[in-house]
Amino acid sequence: MQELNLPPFEYKVTQSSENLLIWDVLRRRHVVLTPEEWVRQHVVHYLINHRGYPKGLLSLERGHRYNQRQKRTDLVALDGHGQPLLLVECKAPSVPITAAVALQAATYNQTIGAPLLLLSNGLSHFCWRVNFEQRTNERLPEVPRYGE
């Protein structure tokens, strides 16, 4: 797999009859190792090991409804009260983070309501603090530590 612009982590990969699988610490099972999953696993470990996000407050591929359609977010970090704190949208390294990707995440976040938004393809990362009352956002240099 491609080297990413995220800290490395210890991972377990196995081969099934058809696919390469990686151990997912949140789902507690092996999942197919796609380029997007490689990024998602790096982001999960970055949030836990480098930004202090509790593993038990990270939710992968959480379902939500938008415009009467069922959608799934890549990752949502919850605060201590179970409310969305950080919405993460992961893309494969070959997929650039464009305005369309940002719009997709912002659209999802209208129903989720997380005050922090992170977009990553493993090479480029963009983080914003969202103020829903003032309808503004502030670009952040990095993901805030949990509790900041």
Coordinates of C-alpha atoms in Angstrom, one line a residue:
M1 CA 0.0 0.0 0.0
Q2 CA 1.0 3.6 -0.6
E3 CA 2.9 5.5 2.0
L4 CA 0.7 8.3 3.4
N5 CA 1.2 11.7 5.0
L6 CA 0.0 10.4 8.4
P7 CA 2.0 8.7 11.2
P8 CA 2.6 5.0 10.6
F9 CA 0.9 2.5 12.9
E10 CA 1.1 -1.2 13.6
Y11 CA -1.4 -3.0 11.5
K12 CA -2.4 -6.6 10.8
V13 CA -3.0 -7.7 7.3
T14 CA -4.2 -11.1 6.1
Q15 CA -5.0 -12.6 2.8
S16 CA -8.5 -14.1 2.1
S17 CA -9.1 -16.2 -1.0
E18 CA -9.9 -13.1 -2.9
N19 CA -8.8 -10.0 -1.0
L20 CA -6.2 -8.5 1.2
L21 CA -7.8 -7.8 4.6
I22 CA -6.8 -5.3 7.4
W23 CA -7.8 -5.6 11.1
D24 CA -10.1 -2.8 12.0
V25 CA -9.7 -1.9 15.7
L26 CA -13.2 -0.2 15.9
R27 CA -15.2 -2.8 14.1
R28 CA -13.1 -5.6 15.7
R29 CA -12.9 -7.6 12.5
H30 CA -11.0 -7.8 9.3
V31 CA -12.2 -5.6 6.4
V32 CA -11.2 -5.5 2.8
L33 CA -8.1 -3.3 2.3
T34 CA -9.0 -0.8 -0.4
P35 CA -7.0 2.4 -0.9
E36 CA -9.8 4.4 0.9
E37 CA -9.8 1.9 3.8
W38 CA -6.0 2.3 4.1
V39 CA -6.6 6.0 4.6
R40 CA -9.5 5.5 7.0
Q41 CA -7.4 3.2 9.2
H42 CA -4.5 5.7 9.3
V43 CA -6.9 8.5 10.3
V44 CA -8.5 6.3 13.0
H45 CA -5.0 5.5 14.5
Y46 CA -3.9 9.1 14.2
L47 CA -7.0 10.4 16.1
I48 CA -6.6 7.8 18.8
N49 CA -2.8 7.7 19.2
H50 CA -1.8 11.3 18.4
R51 CA -4.9 13.5 19.1
G52 CA -6.3 11.7 22.1
Y53 CA -9.7 10.7 20.8
P54 CA -11.1 7.8 22.8
K55 CA -11.6 4.7 20.7
G56 CA -15.0 4.1 22.2
L57 CA -16.2 7.4 20.9
L58 CA -15.3 6.8 17.3
S59 CA -18.1 5.5 15.0
L60 CA -17.3 4.2 11.5
E61 CA -19.6 4.5 8.6
R62 CA -22.5 5.9 10.6
G63 CA -25.8 6.1 8.8
H64 CA -27.8 9.3 8.4
R65 CA -30.6 10.6 6.2
Y66 CA -30.2 13.5 3.9
N67 CA -32.9 14.6 1.4
Q68 CA -34.8 11.4 2.2
R69 CA -31.8 9.3 1.1
Q70 CA -29.7 7.0 3.4
K71 CA -26.1 8.1 3.5
R72 CA -23.0 7.0 5.4
T73 CA -20.2 9.0 6.8
D74 CA -16.7 7.5 7.0
L75 CA -16.1 8.4 10.6
V76 CA -17.7 10.4 13.3
A77 CA -16.0 11.2 16.7
L78 CA -18.4 11.8 19.5
D79 CA -18.0 14.1 22.5
G80 CA -18.5 12.9 26.1
H81 CA -22.2 13.4 25.8
G82 CA -22.6 11.3 22.7
Q83 CA -23.0 14.3 20.4
P84 CA -21.1 14.5 17.1
L85 CA -17.8 16.4 17.5
L86 CA -15.8 15.6 14.4
L87 CA -17.0 14.4 11.0
V88 CA -14.3 12.7 8.9
E89 CA -14.5 12.1 5.1
C90 CA -11.8 9.8 3.7
K91 CA -10.9 9.4 0.1
A92 CA -8.3 7.2 -1.6
P93 CA -4.9 8.8 -2.2
S94 CA -5.7 9.0 -5.9
V95 CA -8.8 11.1 -5.3
P96 CA -7.9 14.8 -4.8
I97 CA -9.7 16.8 -2.1
T98 CA -11.7 19.2 -4.3
A99 CA -14.5 21.7 -3.7
A100 CA -16.9 18.9 -4.6
V101 CA -15.5 16.6 -1.8
A102 CA -15.7 19.5 0.6
L103 CA -19.3 20.2 -0.4
Q104 CA -20.2 16.5 0.0
A105 CA -18.8 16.5 3.6
A106 CA -20.5 19.9 4.4
T107 CA -23.8 18.6 3.1
Y108 CA -23.5 15.5 5.3
N109 CA -22.6 17.7 8.2
Q110 CA -25.8 19.7 7.8
T111 CA -27.7 16.7 9.3
I112 CA -24.9 15.5 11.6
G113 CA -24.0 18.9 13.1
A114 CA -20.4 18.3 14.1
P115 CA -18.4 21.4 14.9
L116 CA -15.2 20.0 13.4
L117 CA -14.8 18.6 9.9
L118 CA -11.8 16.7 8.5
L119 CA -11.2 15.7 4.9
S120 CA -8.3 13.5 4.0
N121 CA -7.0 11.4 1.1
G122 CA -4.0 10.4 3.2
L123 CA -1.7 12.8 1.5
S124 CA -3.6 16.1 1.9
H125 CA -5.7 16.9 5.0
F126 CA -8.1 19.8 5.5
C127 CA -9.7 20.6 8.9
W128 CA -12.3 23.2 9.7
R129 CA -14.2 24.4 12.8
V130 CA -17.8 25.1 11.8
N131 CA -20.0 27.7 13.4
F132 CA -23.5 26.8 12.6
E133 CA -25.1 29.9 14.2
Q134 CA -23.0 32.4 12.3
R135 CA -22.8 30.1 9.2
T136 CA -19.0 30.4 9.0
N137 CA -16.1 28.1 9.1
E138 CA -12.4 28.5 10.1
R139 CA -9.6 26.5 8.5
L140 CA -7.5 24.9 11.2
P141 CA -3.8 23.9 10.8
E142 CA -4.5 20.5 12.3
V143 CA -7.1 18.4 14.1
P144 CA -7.6 19.8 17.6
R145 CA -6.7 17.3 20.4
Y146 CA -9.8 15.7 22.0
G147 CA -11.3 18.1 24.5
E148 CA -9.7 21.3 23.1

